[in-house]
PDB file of C-alpha atoms and ligand atoms in Angstrom:
ATOM      1  CA  MET A 908       0.000   0.000   0.000  1.00 98.00           C
ATOM      2  CA  GLY A 909       1.546   3.282  -1.149  1.00 98.00           C
ATOM      3  CA  ILE A 910       0.844   6.498   0.757  1.00 98.00           C
ATOM      4  CA  VAL A 911      -0.604   9.570  -1.011  1.00 97.00           C
ATOM      5  CA  ASN A 912      -1.061  12.451   1.434  1.00 96.00           C
ATOM      6  CA  THR A 913      -3.019  15.383  -0.054  1.00 96.00           C
ATOM      7  CA  THR A 914      -2.257  17.495   3.013  1.00 94.00           C
ATOM      8  CA  PRO A 915      -0.153  20.558   3.839  1.00 93.00           C
ATOM      9  CA  ASP A 916       0.984  19.140   7.199  1.00 93.00           C
ATOM     10  CA  SER A 917       1.689  15.385   7.062  1.00 92.00           C
ATOM     11  CA  PHE A 918       4.721  14.588   9.178  1.00 91.00           C
ATOM     12  CA  SER A 919       7.039  13.434   6.390  1.00 90.00           C
ATOM     13  CA  ASP A 920       5.598  14.625   3.078  1.00 90.00           C
ATOM     14  CA  GLY A 921       3.204  17.470   3.952  1.00 91.00           C
ATOM     15  CA  GLY A 922       2.627  19.930   1.093  1.00 91.00           C
ATOM     16  CA  ARG A 923       4.166  17.780  -1.652  1.00 91.00           C
ATOM     17  CA  CYS A 924       0.863  16.485  -3.000  1.00 91.00           C
ATOM     18  CA  LEU A 925      -1.618  19.152  -1.930  1.00 91.00           C
ATOM     19  CA  ALA A 926      -2.507  19.940  -5.567  1.00 93.00           C
ATOM     20  CA  ALA A 927      -4.549  17.117  -7.129  1.00 95.00           C
ATOM     21  CA  GLY A 928      -2.235  16.915 -10.159  1.00 96.00           C
ATOM     22  CA  ALA A 929       0.832  16.395  -7.969  1.00 96.00           C
ATOM     23  CA  ALA A 930      -0.987  13.768  -5.888  1.00 97.00           C
ATOM     24  CA  ILE A 931      -2.085  11.862  -9.010  1.00 98.00           C
ATOM     25  CA  ASP A 932       1.442  11.947 -10.498  1.00 97.00           C
ATOM     26  CA  HIS A 933       2.864  10.727  -7.196  1.00 98.00           C
ATOM     27  CA  ALA A 934       0.287   7.921  -6.988  1.00 98.00           C
ATOM     28  CA  LEU A 935       1.124   6.776 -10.530  1.00 98.00           C
ATOM     29  CA  LYS A 936       4.818   6.671  -9.618  1.00 98.00           C
ATOM     30  CA  LEU A 937       3.989   4.503  -6.595  1.00 98.00           C
ATOM     31  CA  VAL A 938       2.071   2.108  -8.863  1.00 98.00           C
ATOM     32  CA  GLU A 939       5.055   1.953 -11.218  1.00 98.00           C
ATOM     33  CA  ALA A 940       7.221   1.161  -8.179  1.00 98.00           C
ATOM     34  CA  GLY A 941       4.947  -1.757  -7.322  1.00 98.00           C
ATOM     35  CA  ALA A 942       2.114  -0.519  -5.083  1.00 98.00           C
ATOM     36  CA  ASP A 943      -1.033  -2.672  -5.284  1.00 98.00           C
ATOM     37  CA  ILE A 944      -3.197  -0.260  -3.279  1.00 98.00           C
ATOM     38  CA  LEU A 945      -3.044   3.557  -3.064  1.00 98.00           C
ATOM     39  CA  ASP A 946      -4.031   5.058   0.298  1.00 98.00           C
ATOM     40  CA  VAL A 947      -5.234   8.629  -0.253  1.00 98.00           C
ATOM     41  CA  GLY A 948      -5.540  10.857   2.828  1.00 97.00           C
ATOM     42  CA  GLY A 949      -6.648  14.479   3.218  1.00 97.00           C
ATOM     43  CA  GLU A 950      -6.135  14.914   6.956  1.00 97.00           C
ATOM     44  CA  SER A 951      -2.876  14.419   8.812  1.00 95.00           C
ATOM     45  CA  THR A 952      -3.176  12.302  11.967  1.00 93.00           C
ATOM     46  CA  ARG A 953       0.391  12.926  13.133  1.00 91.00           C
ATOM     47  CA  PRO A 954       0.763  13.694  16.850  1.00 88.00           C
ATOM     48  CA  GLY A 955      -0.489  17.234  17.473  1.00 87.00           C
ATOM     49  CA  ALA A 956      -2.387  17.502  14.151  1.00 89.00           C
ATOM     50  CA  GLN A 957      -5.457  19.733  13.961  1.00 88.00           C
ATOM     51  CA  PRO A 958      -8.744  18.422  12.492  1.00 90.00           C
ATOM     52  CA  VAL A 959      -9.678  19.458   8.928  1.00 95.00           C
ATOM     53  CA  PRO A 960     -13.265  20.572   8.054  1.00 97.00           C
ATOM     54  CA  VAL A 961     -15.287  17.978   6.092  1.00 98.00           C
ATOM     55  CA  ASP A 962     -15.645  20.044   2.886  1.00 98.00           C
ATOM     56  CA  GLU A 963     -11.940  20.773   2.781  1.00 97.00           C
ATOM     57  CA  GLU A 964     -11.036  17.111   3.247  1.00 98.00           C
ATOM     58  CA  ILE A 965     -13.469  16.039   0.498  1.00 98.00           C
ATOM     59  CA  GLY A 966     -12.080  18.757  -1.774  1.00 97.00           C
ATOM     60  CA  ARG A 967      -8.554  17.428  -1.236  1.00 97.00           C
ATOM     61  CA  VAL A 968      -9.150  13.711  -1.743  1.00 98.00           C
ATOM     62  CA  LEU A 969     -12.067  13.384  -4.158  1.00 98.00           C
ATOM     63  CA  PRO A 970     -10.427  14.603  -7.403  1.00 98.00           C
ATOM     64  CA  VAL A 971      -7.493  12.278  -6.681  1.00 98.00           C
ATOM     65  CA  VAL A 972      -9.717   9.281  -5.926  1.00 98.00           C
ATOM     66  CA  GLU A 973     -11.785   9.894  -9.064  1.00 98.00           C
ATOM     67  CA  ALA A 974      -8.714  10.151 -11.289  1.00 98.00           C
ATOM     68  CA  LEU A 975      -7.136   6.974  -9.868  1.00 98.00           C
ATOM     69  CA  VAL A 976     -10.369   4.951 -10.008  1.00 98.00           C
ATOM     70  CA  ARG A 977     -10.796   6.066 -13.638  1.00 98.00           C
ATOM     71  CA  ARG A 978      -7.419   4.465 -14.340  1.00 98.00           C
ATOM     72  CA  GLY A 979      -8.630   1.184 -12.833  1.00 98.00           C
ATOM     73  CA  LEU A 980      -6.444   1.425  -9.710  1.00 98.00           C
ATOM     74  CA  VAL A 981      -7.315   0.065  -6.257  1.00 98.00           C
ATOM     75  CA  VAL A 982      -7.888   3.063  -4.007  1.00 98.00           C
ATOM     76  CA  SER A 983      -8.152   3.221  -0.234  1.00 98.00           C
ATOM     77  CA  VAL A 984      -9.194   6.443   1.491  1.00 98.00           C
ATOM     78  CA  ASP A 985      -7.672   7.293   4.865  1.00 98.00           C
ATOM     79  CA  THR A 986     -10.385   9.161   6.785  1.00 98.00           C
ATOM     80  CA  ARG A 987     -12.289   9.246  10.067  1.00 97.00           C
ATOM     81  CA  LYS A 988     -15.316  11.138   8.727  1.00 98.00           C
ATOM     82  CA  PRO A 989     -18.482   9.375   7.464  1.00 98.00           C
ATOM     83  CA  GLU A 990     -19.149  12.173   4.925  1.00 98.00           C
ATOM     84  CA  VAL A 991     -15.696  11.696   3.405  1.00 98.00           C
ATOM     85  CA  MET A 992     -16.193   7.907   3.464  1.00 98.00           C
ATOM     86  CA  GLN A 993     -19.486   8.286   1.598  1.00 98.00           C
ATOM     87  CA  ALA A 994     -17.988  10.588  -1.033  1.00 98.00           C
ATOM     88  CA  ALA A 995     -15.038   8.227  -1.500  1.00 98.00           C
ATOM     89  CA  LEU A 996     -17.267   5.150  -1.770  1.00 98.00           C
ATOM     90  CA  SER A 997     -19.513   6.872  -4.327  1.00 98.00           C
ATOM     91  CA  ALA A 998     -16.373   7.691  -6.340  1.00 98.00           C
ATOM     92  CA  GLY A 999     -15.364   4.017  -6.367  1.00 98.00           C
ATOM     93  CA  ALA A1000     -12.895   3.651  -3.490  1.00 98.00           C
ATOM     94  CA  ALA A1001     -12.324  -0.042  -2.734  1.00 98.00           C
ATOM     95  CA  MET A1002     -11.309   0.462   0.890  1.00 98.00           C
ATOM     96  CA  ILE A1003     -11.816   2.859   3.788  1.00 98.00           C
ATOM     97  CA  ASN A1004      -8.818   3.108   6.113  1.00 98.00           C
ATOM     98  CA  ASP A1005     -10.006   4.575   9.410  1.00 98.00           C
ATOM     99  CA  VAL A1006      -7.485   5.263  12.180  1.00 97.00           C
ATOM    100  CA  SER A1007     -10.437   5.515  14.587  1.00 97.00           C
ATOM    101  CA  ALA A1008     -11.886   2.111  13.545  1.00 98.00           C
ATOM    102  CA  LEU A1009     -15.349   3.434  12.511  1.00 98.00           C
ATOM    103  CA  ARG A1010     -15.987   5.063  15.893  1.00 97.00           C
ATOM    104  CA  ALA A1011     -17.574   8.244  14.423  1.00 97.00           C
ATOM    105  CA  PRO A1012     -21.396   8.230  14.599  1.00 96.00           C
ATOM    106  CA  THR A1013     -22.877   6.691  11.379  1.00 97.00           C
ATOM    107  CA  ALA A1014     -19.492   5.364  10.174  1.00 98.00           C
ATOM    108  CA  LEU A1015     -20.560   1.735  10.741  1.00 98.00           C
ATOM    109  CA  GLU A1016     -23.837   2.286   8.849  1.00 98.00           C
ATOM    110  CA  THR A1017     -22.035   4.063   5.999  1.00 98.00           C
ATOM    111  CA  LEU A1018     -19.733   1.078   5.502  1.00 98.00           C
ATOM    112  CA  ALA A1019     -22.505  -1.482   6.037  1.00 98.00           C
ATOM    113  CA  ALA A1020     -24.353   0.060   3.082  1.00 98.00           C
ATOM    114  CA  SER A1021     -21.306  -0.503   0.825  1.00 98.00           C
ATOM    115  CA  GLN A1022     -19.254  -3.480  -0.347  1.00 97.00           C
ATOM    116  CA  ALA A1023     -15.877  -1.881   0.379  1.00 98.00           C
ATOM    117  CA  ALA A1024     -13.067  -3.249   2.541  1.00 98.00           C
ATOM    118  CA  VAL A1025     -12.381  -1.526   5.878  1.00 98.00           C
ATOM    119  CA  CYS A1026      -9.193  -1.127   7.868  1.00 98.00           C
ATOM    120  CA  LEU A1027      -9.877  -0.884  11.611  1.00 98.00           C
ATOM    121  CA  MET A1028      -6.913   0.683  13.413  1.00 98.00           C
ATOM    122  CA  HIS A1029      -6.194   0.965  17.124  1.00 97.00           C
ATOM    123  CA  MET A1030      -5.565   4.499  18.387  1.00 96.00           C
ATOM    124  CA  ARG A1031      -5.354   5.498  22.057  1.00 93.00           C
ATOM    125  CA  GLY A1032      -6.791   9.043  22.400  1.00 85.00           C
ATOM    126  CA  GLU A1033      -6.918  11.624  19.605  1.00 84.00           C
ATOM    127  CA  PRO A1034      -4.068  12.824  17.343  1.00 86.00           C
ATOM    128  CA  GLY A1035      -4.010  16.236  19.108  1.00 84.00           C
ATOM    129  CA  SER A1036      -2.952  14.699  22.422  1.00 83.00           C
ATOM    130  CA  MET A1037      -2.295  10.963  21.897  1.00 81.00           C
ATOM    131  CA  GLN A1038       1.470  11.106  22.492  1.00 85.00           C
ATOM    132  CA  VAL A1039       1.110  12.852  25.863  1.00 83.00           C
ATOM    133  CA  ALA A1040       2.132  10.081  28.279  1.00 81.00           C
ATOM    134  CA  PRO A1041       0.425   7.066  26.672  1.00 88.00           C
ATOM    135  CA  ALA A1042       0.124   4.224  29.203  1.00 91.00           C
ATOM    136  CA  TYR A1043      -1.112   0.617  29.155  1.00 95.00           C
ATOM    137  CA  ASP A1044      -1.339  -2.150  31.751  1.00 95.00           C
ATOM    138  CA  ASN A1045      -0.845  -4.698  28.974  1.00 97.00           C
ATOM    139  CA  VAL A1046      -0.509  -3.230  25.496  1.00 97.00           C
ATOM    140  CA  MET A1047      -0.970  -6.563  23.673  1.00 98.00           C
ATOM    141  CA  GLU A1048      -4.179  -7.439  25.508  1.00 98.00           C
ATOM    142  CA  GLU A1049      -5.607  -3.931  25.210  1.00 97.00           C
ATOM    143  CA  VAL A1050      -4.897  -3.508  21.488  1.00 98.00           C
ATOM    144  CA  THR A1051      -5.987  -7.061  20.581  1.00 98.00           C
ATOM    145  CA  GLY A1052      -9.112  -6.754  22.743  1.00 98.00           C
ATOM    146  CA  PHE A1053     -10.064  -3.433  21.151  1.00 98.00           C
ATOM    147  CA  LEU A1054      -9.644  -4.807  17.622  1.00 98.00           C
ATOM    148  CA  GLN A1055     -11.669  -7.900  18.527  1.00 98.00           C
ATOM    149  CA  GLU A1056     -14.485  -5.672  19.840  1.00 98.00           C
ATOM    150  CA  ARG A1057     -14.465  -3.541  16.702  1.00 98.00           C
ATOM    151  CA  ILE A1058     -14.575  -6.663  14.493  1.00 98.00           C
ATOM    152  CA  ALA A1059     -17.624  -7.898  16.459  1.00 98.00           C
ATOM    153  CA  LEU A1060     -19.342  -4.497  16.175  1.00 98.00           C
ATOM    154  CA  CYS A1061     -18.721  -4.409  12.427  1.00 98.00           C
ATOM    155  CA  GLU A1062     -20.153  -7.891  12.002  1.00 98.00           C
ATOM    156  CA  ALA A1063     -23.198  -6.993  14.110  1.00 98.00           C
ATOM    157  CA  ALA A1064     -23.711  -3.891  11.932  1.00 98.00           C
ATOM    158  CA  GLY A1065     -23.716  -6.036   8.777  1.00 98.00           C
ATOM    159  CA  ILE A1066     -20.111  -5.605   7.611  1.00 98.00           C
ATOM    160  CA  ASP A1067     -18.943  -9.058   6.633  1.00 98.00           C
ATOM    161  CA  ARG A1068     -15.735 -10.258   8.331  1.00 98.00           C
ATOM    162  CA  ALA A1069     -14.273 -10.986   4.875  1.00 98.00           C
ATOM    163  CA  ARG A1070     -14.206  -7.214   4.244  1.00 98.00           C
ATOM    164  CA  LEU A1071     -12.163  -6.395   7.371  1.00 98.00           C
ATOM    165  CA  VAL A1072      -8.479  -5.657   7.925  1.00 98.00           C
ATOM    166  CA  VAL A1073      -6.984  -4.724  11.319  1.00 98.00           C
ATOM    167  CA  ASP A1074      -3.989  -2.595  12.294  1.00 98.00           C
ATOM    168  CA  PRO A1075      -2.324  -2.158  15.725  1.00 98.00           C
ATOM    169  CA  GLY A1076      -1.714   1.534  14.920  1.00 98.00           C
ATOM    170  CA  PHE A1077       2.034   2.042  15.366  1.00 98.00           C
ATOM    171  CA  GLY A1078       2.731   5.468  16.883  1.00 96.00           C
ATOM    172  CA  PHE A1079      -0.912   6.219  17.698  1.00 96.00           C
ATOM    173  CA  GLY A1080      -0.869   6.775  21.466  1.00 95.00           C
ATOM    174  CA  LYS A1081       2.130   4.492  21.956  1.00 96.00           C
ATOM    175  CA  ARG A1082       5.669   4.834  23.254  1.00 96.00           C
ATOM    176  CA  LEU A1083       8.652   3.056  21.709  1.00 97.00           C
ATOM    177  CA  GLU A1084       8.315   0.131  24.149  1.00 97.00           C
ATOM    178  CA  HIS A1085       4.635  -0.313  23.156  1.00 97.00           C
ATOM    179  CA  ASN A1086       5.435  -0.176  19.437  1.00 98.00           C
ATOM    180  CA  LEU A1087       8.230  -2.725  19.822  1.00 98.00           C
ATOM    181  CA  MET A1088       6.035  -5.074  21.838  1.00 98.00           C
ATOM    182  CA  LEU A1089       3.276  -4.859  19.199  1.00 98.00           C
ATOM    183  CA  LEU A1090       5.772  -5.629  16.446  1.00 98.00           C
ATOM    184  CA  ALA A1091       7.515  -8.448  18.321  1.00 98.00           C
ATOM    185  CA  ARG A1092       4.207 -10.120  19.183  1.00 98.00           C
ATOM    186  CA  LEU A1093       2.301  -9.205  16.036  1.00 98.00           C
ATOM    187  CA  SER A1094       1.362 -12.875  15.565  1.00 98.00           C
ATOM    188  CA  GLN A1095      -1.086 -12.443  18.461  1.00 98.00           C
ATOM    189  CA  ILE A1096      -2.976  -9.861  16.386  1.00 98.00           C
ATOM    190  CA  VAL A1097      -2.653 -12.060  13.276  1.00 98.00           C
ATOM    191  CA  GLY A1098      -4.388 -14.702  15.430  1.00 98.00           C
ATOM    192  CA  LEU A1099      -7.612 -12.651  15.290  1.00 98.00           C
ATOM    193  CA  GLY A1100      -8.070 -14.281  11.886  1.00 98.00           C
ATOM    194  CA  VAL A1101      -8.424 -11.048   9.908  1.00 98.00           C
ATOM    195  CA  PRO A1102      -5.667  -9.770   7.553  1.00 98.00           C
ATOM    196  CA  VAL A1103      -3.270  -7.426   9.372  1.00 98.00           C
ATOM    197  CA  LEU A1104      -2.052  -4.098   7.951  1.00 99.00           C
ATOM    198  CA  VAL A1105       0.945  -2.302   9.466  1.00 98.00           C
ATOM    199  CA  GLY A1106       2.254   1.224   8.974  1.00 98.00           C
ATOM    200  CA  MET A1107       5.581   2.273  10.466  1.00 98.00           C
ATOM    201  CA  SER A1108       6.965   4.181   7.492  1.00 98.00           C
ATOM    202  CA  ARG A1109       9.253   7.052   8.578  1.00 98.00           C
ATOM    203  CA  LYS A1110       7.689   7.090  12.049  1.00 97.00           C
ATOM    204  CA  SER A1111       9.423   8.297  15.204  1.00 97.00           C
ATOM    205  CA  MET A1112       9.901   4.745  16.526  1.00 98.00           C
ATOM    206  CA  LEU A1113      12.357   4.271  13.638  1.00 98.00           C
ATOM    207  CA  GLY A1114      13.995   7.596  14.464  1.00 98.00           C
ATOM    208  CA  SER A1115      14.412   6.548  18.095  1.00 98.00           C
ATOM    209  CA  LEU A1116      16.047   3.268  17.057  1.00 98.00           C
ATOM    210  CA  THR A1117      18.409   4.689  14.433  1.00 98.00           C
ATOM    211  CA  GLY A1118      18.889   8.368  15.270  1.00 98.00           C
ATOM    212  CA  ARG A1119      17.869   9.190  11.673  1.00 98.00           C
ATOM    213  CA  THR A1120      15.786  12.160  10.513  1.00 97.00           C
ATOM    214  CA  VAL A1121      12.324  11.576   8.981  1.00 97.00           C
ATOM    215  CA  LEU A1122      13.455  11.261   5.346  1.00 96.00           C
ATOM    216  CA  ALA A1123      16.418   9.007   6.200  1.00 97.00           C
ATOM    217  CA  ARG A1124      14.405   6.166   7.755  1.00 98.00           C
ATOM    218  CA  GLU A1125      13.885   4.131   4.580  1.00 97.00           C
ATOM    219  CA  PHE A1126      16.152   1.190   5.483  1.00 98.00           C
ATOM    220  CA  ALA A1127      14.812   1.061   9.031  1.00 98.00           C
ATOM    221  CA  GLY A1128      11.290   1.047   7.582  1.00 98.00           C
ATOM    222  CA  VAL A1129      12.060  -1.856   5.263  1.00 98.00           C
ATOM    223  CA  ALA A1130      13.459  -3.865   8.204  1.00 98.00           C
ATOM    224  CA  ALA A1131      10.458  -3.092  10.415  1.00 98.00           C
ATOM    225  CA  HIS A1132       7.867  -3.905   7.750  1.00 98.00           C
ATOM    226  CA  LEU A1133       9.670  -7.088   6.760  1.00 98.00           C
ATOM    227  CA  ALA A1134       9.689  -8.114  10.437  1.00 98.00           C
ATOM    228  CA  ALA A1135       5.918  -7.585  10.401  1.00 98.00           C
ATOM    229  CA  VAL A1136       5.489  -9.657   7.224  1.00 98.00           C
ATOM    230  CA  LEU A1137       7.535 -12.441   8.858  1.00 97.00           C
ATOM    231  CA  ARG A1138       5.002 -12.445  11.685  1.00 98.00           C
ATOM    232  CA  GLY A1139       2.046 -12.636   9.319  1.00 98.00           C
ATOM    233  CA  ALA A1140       1.187  -9.050   8.273  1.00 98.00           C
ATOM    234  CA  ARG A1141      -0.496  -9.018   4.843  1.00 98.00           C
ATOM    235  CA  ILE A1142      -0.448  -5.319   3.914  1.00 98.00           C
ATOM    236  CA  VAL A1143       2.377  -2.827   4.514  1.00 98.00           C
ATOM    237  CA  ARG A1144       1.534   0.889   4.279  1.00 98.00           C
ATOM    238  CA  VAL A1145       4.693   2.685   3.113  1.00 98.00           C
ATOM    239  CA  HIS A1146       6.029   5.847   1.484  1.00 98.00           C
ATOM    240  CA  ASP A1147       9.070   4.138  -0.090  1.00 96.00           C
ATOM    241  CA  VAL A1148       7.391   1.542  -2.282  1.00 98.00           C
ATOM    242  CA  SER A1149      10.291   0.372  -4.449  1.00 98.00           C
ATOM    243  CA  ALA A1150      12.551  -0.375  -1.470  1.00 97.00           C
ATOM    244  CA  MET A1151       9.763  -2.383   0.151  1.00 98.00           C
ATOM    245  CA  ARG A1152       9.026  -4.206  -3.099  1.00 98.00           C
ATOM    246  CA  ASP A1153      12.668  -5.320  -3.390  1.00 98.00           C
ATOM    247  CA  ALA A1154      12.659  -6.636   0.171  1.00 98.00           C
ATOM    248  CA  LEU A1155       9.416  -8.518  -0.489  1.00 97.00           C
ATOM    249  CA  ALA A1156      10.796  -9.980  -3.726  1.00 97.00           C
ATOM    250  CA  VAL A1157      13.616 -11.580  -1.736  1.00 97.00           C
ATOM    251  CA  TRP A1158      11.340 -12.711   1.083  1.00 96.00           C
ATOM    252  CA  ASN A1159       8.686 -14.136  -1.246  1.00 94.00           C
ATOM    253  CA  ALA A1160      11.323 -16.034  -3.260  1.00 96.00           C
ATOM    254  CA  LEU A1161      12.470 -17.773  -0.068  1.00 94.00           C
ATOM    255  CA  GLU A1162       8.895 -18.639   0.827  1.00 88.00           C
ATOM    256  CA  GLU A1163       8.554 -20.464  -2.501  1.00 89.00           C
ATOM    257  CA  VAL A1164      11.662 -22.694  -2.160  1.00 92.00           C
TER     258      VAL A1164
HETATM  259  N1  HH2 B2465      -0.425   5.959   9.903  1.00 53.45           N
HETATM  260  C1  HH2 B2465      -0.676   7.200   9.458  1.00 53.45           C
HETATM  261  C2  HH2 B2465      -1.857   7.481   8.773  1.00 53.45           C
HETATM  262  N2  HH2 B2465      -2.759   6.520   8.508  1.00 53.45           N
HETATM  263  N3  HH2 B2465      -3.439   4.268   8.664  1.00 53.45           N
HETATM  264  C3  HH2 B2465      -3.211   3.019   9.093  1.00 53.45           C
HETATM  265  N4  HH2 B2465      -4.112   2.054   8.834  1.00 53.45           N
HETATM  266  N5  HH2 B2465      -2.081   2.693   9.792  1.00 53.45           N
HETATM  267  C4  HH2 B2465      -1.125   3.610  10.093  1.00 53.45           C
HETATM  268  O1  HH2 B2465      -0.130   3.258  10.756  1.00 53.45           O
HETATM  269  C5  HH2 B2465      -1.330   4.961   9.656  1.00 53.45           C
HETATM  270  C6  HH2 B2465      -2.530   5.253   8.931  1.00 53.45           C
HETATM  271  C7  HH2 B2465       0.342   8.278   9.693  1.00 53.45           C
HETATM  272  O2  HH2 B2465       1.255   8.346   8.646  1.00 53.45           O
HETATM  273  P1  HH2 B2465       1.236   9.400   7.437  1.00 53.45           P
HETATM  274  O3  HH2 B2465       0.019   9.236   6.589  1.00 53.45           O
HETATM  275  O4  HH2 B2465       2.518   9.267   6.702  1.00 53.45           O
HETATM  276  O5  HH2 B2465       1.258  10.812   8.143  1.00 53.45           O
HETATM  277  P2  HH2 B2465       0.136  11.905   8.446  1.00 53.45           P
HETATM  278  O6  HH2 B2465      -0.893  11.293   9.344  1.00 53.45           O
HETATM  279  O7  HH2 B2465       0.905  13.014   9.103  1.00 53.45           O
HETATM  280  O8  HH2 B2465      -0.485  12.325   7.141  1.00 53.45           O
END
């Protein structure tokens, strides 16, 4: 899954793809580099980010979604807002990627009325304040339990389990020790029986481990995502698609021996 942020303030690539034309060109480059899914987002959820009004978010993502769907590409839309979800679904998005796991009022109903896939992510708190002293008694139990609850709620609302993907939400209300635990024991989340998506690309956990600045975390990202694939992750959400593709080519070749 390649990342297309149509935002002025995303933590690593804010402002690069704010114009629809630039976002579309970037998305096409990611496809050339080997992305199977394009994740288009119009609101940054980095720590400290401010919410974006609905109309502005729709105005940012919709022209990009429409252009990519027209080209026959598989598009995911990264949003927490039911109105944006609806607009994206009407434009042909194949997946809604929600960092708040459909917790907004009417989000469950909006998805139940569609056939799209849904990514349910764990986030402790809200982006504005989530990195202020995040604490858990048992991060594995709490994240796995939350995802299990959200899966059950989706199924009860009429969203078939076969449409669901789950994500532990690296960096969303978590300290380094929490992120490392979630990665080391990812197989526990894989055990929920729903495909697992992970996104660690350029995140501060990689900066803490390597001392590298945001744009110099590519190798660390490849290692982290490959470690997740080894533990059963099925989708990796990354900025640096060609590096990840090369790593997966090697890994997949070994799997086939
Ligand atoms: N991370 C970000 C955004 N959306 N969605 C899922 N499912 N999992 C993630 O880990 C995830 C996500 C944050 O990364 P990015 O889009 O690069 O930054 P920003 O939120 O600043 O736009």
